[in-house]
PDB file of C-alpha atoms in Angstrom:
ATOM      1  CA  MET G 248    -144.931  94.326  42.181  1.00 45.00           C
ATOM      2  CA  THR G 249    -143.764  90.975  43.567  1.00 49.00           C
ATOM      3  CA  LEU G 250    -146.332  89.132  41.443  1.00 55.00           C
ATOM      4  CA  ASN G 251    -144.070  89.897  38.497  1.00 78.00           C
ATOM      5  CA  TRP G 252    -141.464  87.724  40.178  1.00 85.00           C
ATOM      6  CA  GLN G 253    -143.507  84.630  41.021  1.00 86.00           C
ATOM      7  CA  GLN G 254    -142.153  82.745  37.983  1.00 87.00           C
ATOM      8  CA  ASN G 255    -138.582  83.681  38.904  1.00 88.00           C
ATOM      9  CA  LEU G 256    -139.242  82.379  42.405  1.00 90.00           C
ATOM     10  CA  ARG G 257    -140.658  79.126  41.012  1.00 90.00           C
ATOM     11  CA  ALA G 258    -137.590  78.643  38.804  1.00 89.00           C
ATOM     12  CA  ALA G 259    -135.164  79.269  41.659  1.00 91.00           C
ATOM     13  CA  TYR G 260    -137.153  77.363  44.288  1.00 91.00           C
ATOM     14  CA  HIS G 261    -136.859  74.164  42.255  1.00 89.00           C
ATOM     15  CA  HIS G 262    -133.114  74.257  43.051  1.00 90.00           C
ATOM     16  CA  ARG G 263    -133.529  75.346  46.683  1.00 91.00           C
ATOM     17  CA  THR G 264    -131.476  72.539  48.262  1.00 91.00           C
ATOM     18  CA  LYS G 265    -128.405  73.269  46.111  1.00 88.00           C
ATOM     19  CA  LEU G 266    -128.898  76.894  45.140  1.00 90.00           C
ATOM     20  CA  LYS G 267    -126.242  79.265  46.450  1.00 89.00           C
ATOM     21  CA  GLU G 268    -126.443  82.313  44.221  1.00 91.00           C
ATOM     22  CA  ILE G 269    -128.654  83.987  41.629  1.00 92.00           C
ATOM     23  CA  LEU G 270    -126.926  86.302  39.171  1.00 92.00           C
ATOM     24  CA  VAL G 271    -129.175  88.865  37.500  1.00 91.00           C
ATOM     25  CA  LEU G 272    -128.558  90.600  34.201  1.00 90.00           C
ATOM     26  CA  LEU G 273    -130.119  94.015  34.754  1.00 82.00           C
ATOM     27  CA  PRO G 274    -132.695  94.985  32.146  1.00 71.00           C
ATOM     28  CA  ASN G 275    -132.009  98.650  32.853  1.00 65.00           C
ATOM     29  CA  GLU G 276    -130.011 100.790  35.213  1.00 61.00           C
ATOM     30  CA  ASP G 277    -132.740 100.914  37.860  1.00 70.00           C
ATOM     31  CA  LEU G 278    -130.913  99.609  40.919  1.00 76.00           C
ATOM     32  CA  LYS G 279    -134.000 100.260  43.087  1.00 79.00           C
ATOM     33  CA  LEU G 280    -135.883  97.602  41.132  1.00 84.00           C
ATOM     34  CA  PHE G 281    -132.976  95.210  41.564  1.00 87.00           C
ATOM     35  CA  GLY G 282    -132.867  95.994  45.296  1.00 90.00           C
ATOM     36  CA  ALA G 283    -136.551  95.126  45.640  1.00 91.00           C
ATOM     37  CA  PHE G 284    -136.076  91.899  43.646  1.00 91.00           C
ATOM     38  CA  LYS G 285    -133.042  90.936  45.763  1.00 93.00           C
ATOM     39  CA  ALA G 286    -134.932  91.571  49.014  1.00 94.00           C
ATOM     40  CA  PHE G 287    -137.951  89.610  47.776  1.00 94.00           C
ATOM     41  CA  MET G 288    -135.992  86.561  46.590  1.00 94.00           C
ATOM     42  CA  GLU G 289    -133.608  86.391  49.537  1.00 95.00           C
ATOM     43  CA  GLY G 290    -136.488  86.952  51.960  1.00 95.00           C
ATOM     44  CA  MET G 291    -138.648  84.208  50.457  1.00 94.00           C
ATOM     45  CA  PHE G 292    -135.788  81.697  50.629  1.00 94.00           C
ATOM     46  CA  LYS G 293    -134.908  82.725  54.171  1.00 95.00           C
ATOM     47  CA  LYS G 294    -138.525  82.077  55.236  1.00 94.00           C
ATOM     48  CA  GLY G 295    -138.124  78.569  53.826  1.00 92.00           C
ATOM     49  CA  GLY G 296    -134.861  78.028  55.719  1.00 95.00           C
ATOM     50  CA  TYR G 297    -132.509  78.472  52.753  1.00 95.00           C
ATOM     51  CA  GLU G 298    -129.695  80.966  52.310  1.00 94.00           C
ATOM     52  CA  ILE G 299    -129.071  82.365  48.849  1.00 94.00           C
ATOM     53  CA  THR G 300    -127.393  85.475  47.538  1.00 94.00           C
ATOM     54  CA  VAL G 301    -128.821  87.555  44.709  1.00 94.00           C
ATOM     55  CA  SER G 302    -126.196  89.578  42.837  1.00 92.00           C
ATOM     56  CA  ILE G 303    -125.869  91.601  39.661  1.00 92.00           C
ATOM     57  CA  ILE G 304    -123.800  90.371  36.725  1.00 92.00           C
ATOM     58  CA  LYS G 305    -120.864  92.758  36.744  1.00 90.00           C
ATOM     59  CA  ASP G 306    -118.047  93.856  34.486  1.00 88.00           C
ATOM     60  CA  ARG G 307    -114.550  92.911  35.521  1.00 87.00           C
ATOM     61  CA  ASP G 308    -114.245  96.343  37.152  1.00 87.00           C
ATOM     62  CA  GLY G 309    -117.145  95.553  39.509  1.00 87.00           C
ATOM     63  CA  ARG G 310    -119.805  97.775  37.915  1.00 85.00           C
ATOM     64  CA  PRO G 311    -123.105  96.393  36.573  1.00 86.00           C
ATOM     65  CA  PHE G 312    -122.553  94.842  33.150  1.00 88.00           C
ATOM     66  CA  VAL G 313    -122.837  97.243  30.230  1.00 83.00           C
ATOM     67  CA  MET G 314    -121.793  96.736  26.671  1.00 80.00           C
ATOM     68  CA  ARG G 315    -120.093  98.932  24.141  1.00 73.00           C
ATOM     69  CA  GLY G 316    -122.207  99.044  21.022  1.00 69.00           C
ATOM     70  CA  ARG G 317    -121.187  99.293  17.422  1.00 66.00           C
ATOM     71  CA  SER G 318    -120.544 103.014  17.918  1.00 67.00           C
ATOM     72  CA  PHE G 319    -118.156 102.135  20.792  1.00 70.00           C
ATOM     73  CA  GLU G 320    -120.392 104.033  23.187  1.00 72.00           C
ATOM     74  CA  PHE G 321    -121.985 102.293  26.150  1.00 74.00           C
ATOM     75  CA  ASP G 322    -125.437 101.120  25.113  1.00 74.00           C
ATOM     76  CA  PRO G 323    -128.199 101.190  27.717  1.00 77.00           C
ATOM     77  CA  PRO G 324    -129.014  97.717  29.078  1.00 80.00           C
ATOM     78  CA  ASN G 325    -131.924  96.225  27.148  1.00 81.00           C
ATOM     79  CA  TYR G 326    -133.349  92.693  27.086  1.00 83.00           C
ATOM     80  CA  GLU G 327    -134.379  93.290  23.468  1.00 85.00           C
ATOM     81  CA  ASP G 328    -130.718  93.768  22.419  1.00 87.00           C
ATOM     82  CA  TYR G 329    -129.330  90.337  21.499  1.00 90.00           C
ATOM     83  CA  ASP G 330    -125.681  91.387  21.858  1.00 89.00           C
ATOM     84  CA  TYR G 331    -126.283  92.852  25.312  1.00 89.00           C
ATOM     85  CA  VAL G 332    -128.112  89.762  26.563  1.00 91.00           C
ATOM     86  CA  TYR G 333    -125.706  87.232  25.031  1.00 92.00           C
ATOM     87  CA  GLU G 334    -122.581  89.018  26.263  1.00 91.00           C
ATOM     88  CA  GLY G 335    -124.149  89.698  29.664  1.00 91.00           C
ATOM     89  CA  LEU G 336    -125.084  86.049  30.171  1.00 92.00           C
ATOM     90  CA  ARG G 337    -121.623  85.005  28.968  1.00 91.00           C
ATOM     91  CA  ARG G 338    -120.116  87.359  31.543  1.00 92.00           C
ATOM     92  CA  GLY G 339    -122.374  85.767  34.178  1.00 91.00           C
ATOM     93  CA  LEU G 340    -120.945  82.336  33.327  1.00 89.00           C
ATOM     94  CA  ASP G 341    -117.439  83.786  33.626  1.00 89.00           C
ATOM     95  CA  MET G 342    -118.361  85.136  37.079  1.00 90.00           C
ATOM     96  CA  VAL G 343    -119.545  81.676  38.157  1.00 88.00           C
ATOM     97  CA  ARG G 344    -116.311  80.059  36.977  1.00 84.00           C
ATOM     98  CA  GLU G 345    -114.149  82.743  38.590  1.00 85.00           C
ATOM     99  CA  SER G 346    -115.917  82.958  41.941  1.00 82.00           C
ATOM    100  CA  HIS G 347    -116.397  79.233  42.426  1.00 76.00           C
ATOM    101  CA  ASP G 348    -113.169  78.130  40.718  1.00 76.00           C
ATOM    102  CA  ILE G 349    -114.852  75.609  38.440  1.00 73.00           C
ATOM    103  CA  THR G 350    -114.081  74.558  34.889  1.00 71.00           C
ATOM    104  CA  ILE G 351    -116.419  74.751  31.930  1.00 66.00           C
ATOM    105  CA  ASP G 352    -116.924  70.974  32.242  1.00 67.00           C
ATOM    106  CA  MET G 353    -118.230  71.444  35.788  1.00 69.00           C
ATOM    107  CA  MET G 354    -120.717  74.134  34.723  1.00 69.00           C
ATOM    108  CA  SER G 355    -123.429  71.631  33.781  1.00 67.00           C
ATOM    109  CA  GLU G 356    -123.624  70.382  37.354  1.00 68.00           C
ATOM    110  CA  ASN G 357    -123.509  73.806  38.945  1.00 72.00           C
ATOM    111  CA  THR G 358    -125.264  76.305  36.687  1.00 82.00           C
ATOM    112  CA  ILE G 359    -128.616  76.904  35.007  1.00 83.00           C
ATOM    113  CA  VAL G 360    -129.349  79.845  32.707  1.00 88.00           C
ATOM    114  CA  ASP G 361    -132.944  80.829  33.369  1.00 87.00           C
ATOM    115  CA  THR G 362    -134.976  82.469  30.600  1.00 85.00           C
ATOM    116  CA  THR G 363    -138.078  83.143  32.678  1.00 78.00           C
ATOM    117  CA  PRO G 364    -138.137  86.866  31.785  1.00 71.00           C
ATOM    118  CA  GLY G 365    -139.929  85.487  28.714  1.00 72.00           C
ATOM    119  CA  ILE G 366    -138.571  87.987  26.236  1.00 83.00           C
ATOM    120  CA  LYS G 367    -137.833  86.307  22.899  1.00 89.00           C
ATOM    121  CA  ILE G 368    -134.392  87.830  22.376  1.00 91.00           C
ATOM    122  CA  PHE G 369    -133.389  86.868  25.936  1.00 88.00           C
ATOM    123  CA  SER G 370    -134.503  83.269  25.321  1.00 88.00           C
ATOM    124  CA  ILE G 371    -132.707  83.076  21.974  1.00 91.00           C
ATOM    125  CA  ALA G 372    -129.483  84.420  23.487  1.00 91.00           C
ATOM    126  CA  ALA G 373    -129.659  81.864  26.326  1.00 89.00           C
ATOM    127  CA  ALA G 374    -130.277  79.012  23.871  1.00 89.00           C
ATOM    128  CA  ILE G 375    -127.335  80.074  21.697  1.00 91.00           C
ATOM    129  CA  LEU G 376    -125.095  80.578  24.729  1.00 89.00           C
ATOM    130  CA  THR G 377    -125.804  77.075  26.022  1.00 87.00           C
ATOM    131  CA  LEU G 378    -125.711  75.432  22.578  1.00 86.00           C
ATOM    132  CA  ASN G 379    -123.545  72.298  22.580  1.00 78.00           C
ATOM    133  CA  MET G 380    -122.154  73.170  26.037  1.00 82.00           C
ATOM    134  CA  ASP G 381    -123.811  70.466  28.155  1.00 79.00           C
ATOM    135  CA  LEU G 382    -125.368  73.386  30.001  1.00 84.00           C
ATOM    136  CA  LYS G 383    -129.107  73.652  30.452  1.00 85.00           C
ATOM    137  CA  PHE G 384    -131.387  76.630  30.291  1.00 86.00           C
ATOM    138  CA  SER G 385    -134.766  76.723  31.975  1.00 90.00           C
ATOM    139  CA  TYR G 386    -138.102  78.436  31.607  1.00 88.00           C
ATOM    140  CA  VAL G 387    -141.230  78.594  33.752  1.00 89.00           C
ATOM    141  CA  THR G 388    -144.396  78.329  31.673  1.00 87.00           C
ATOM    142  CA  ASN G 389    -147.442  80.521  32.233  1.00 85.00           C
ATOM    143  CA  SER G 390    -149.033  77.610  34.115  1.00 88.00           C
ATOM    144  CA  GLY G 391    -146.051  77.468  36.499  1.00 86.00           C
ATOM    145  CA  ASP G 392    -144.338  74.359  35.111  1.00 90.00           C
ATOM    146  CA  LEU G 393    -140.544  74.427  35.042  1.00 90.00           C
ATOM    147  CA  ARG G 394    -138.963  73.198  31.796  1.00 90.00           C
ATOM    148  CA  PHE G 395    -135.304  72.433  31.147  1.00 88.00           C
ATOM    149  CA  TYR G 396    -133.672  72.472  27.734  1.00 86.00           C
ATOM    150  CA  ASP G 397    -130.324  71.176  26.576  1.00 84.00           C
ATOM    151  CA  ALA G 398    -129.754  72.980  23.292  1.00 80.00           C
ATOM    152  CA  SER G 399    -127.631  70.996  20.887  1.00 79.00           C
ATOM    153  CA  LEU G 400    -127.013  71.171  17.188  1.00 79.00           C
ATOM    154  CA  ARG G 401    -126.287  68.143  15.061  1.00 79.00           C
ATOM    155  CA  PHE G 402    -125.947  67.917  11.322  1.00 81.00           C
ATOM    156  CA  ARG G 403    -127.305  64.869   9.538  1.00 82.00           C
ATOM    157  CA  TYR G 404    -125.853  63.712   6.305  1.00 83.00           C
ATOM    158  CA  ASN G 405    -127.822  61.539   3.916  1.00 71.00           C
TER     159      ASN G 405
END
């Protein structure tokens, strides 16, 4: 099972000297899977002499992030649901600002949105979220190379 997480480890390990916390947007309600991921990531960093915390992105009430859908019912977490991913990642950024008392301007120095899950909708949501924010998103390629992107939109007039 841990082989599924080697790319996540590569993405996080790049930041090992400054990394304090990894916030995870749950793809489903399986907290056992999250528990195994948390133990794996924290254990690997501890072996390397680094302390990090792996946490779940949570609603303001402290429960794992869920989103009310168009029917106003709670929709099951799903990486293929753009609204869920976008709003969940946005909530993660809010958690960073709240827990570390930093401004949006300080986010670029302190935060990376990682799209290593590799699901198209997840990557699109991260790109849109970071668009014109001076906030990077990252991705680990299949060959293990870490890439950083600074999504910006500019209009050119002729």
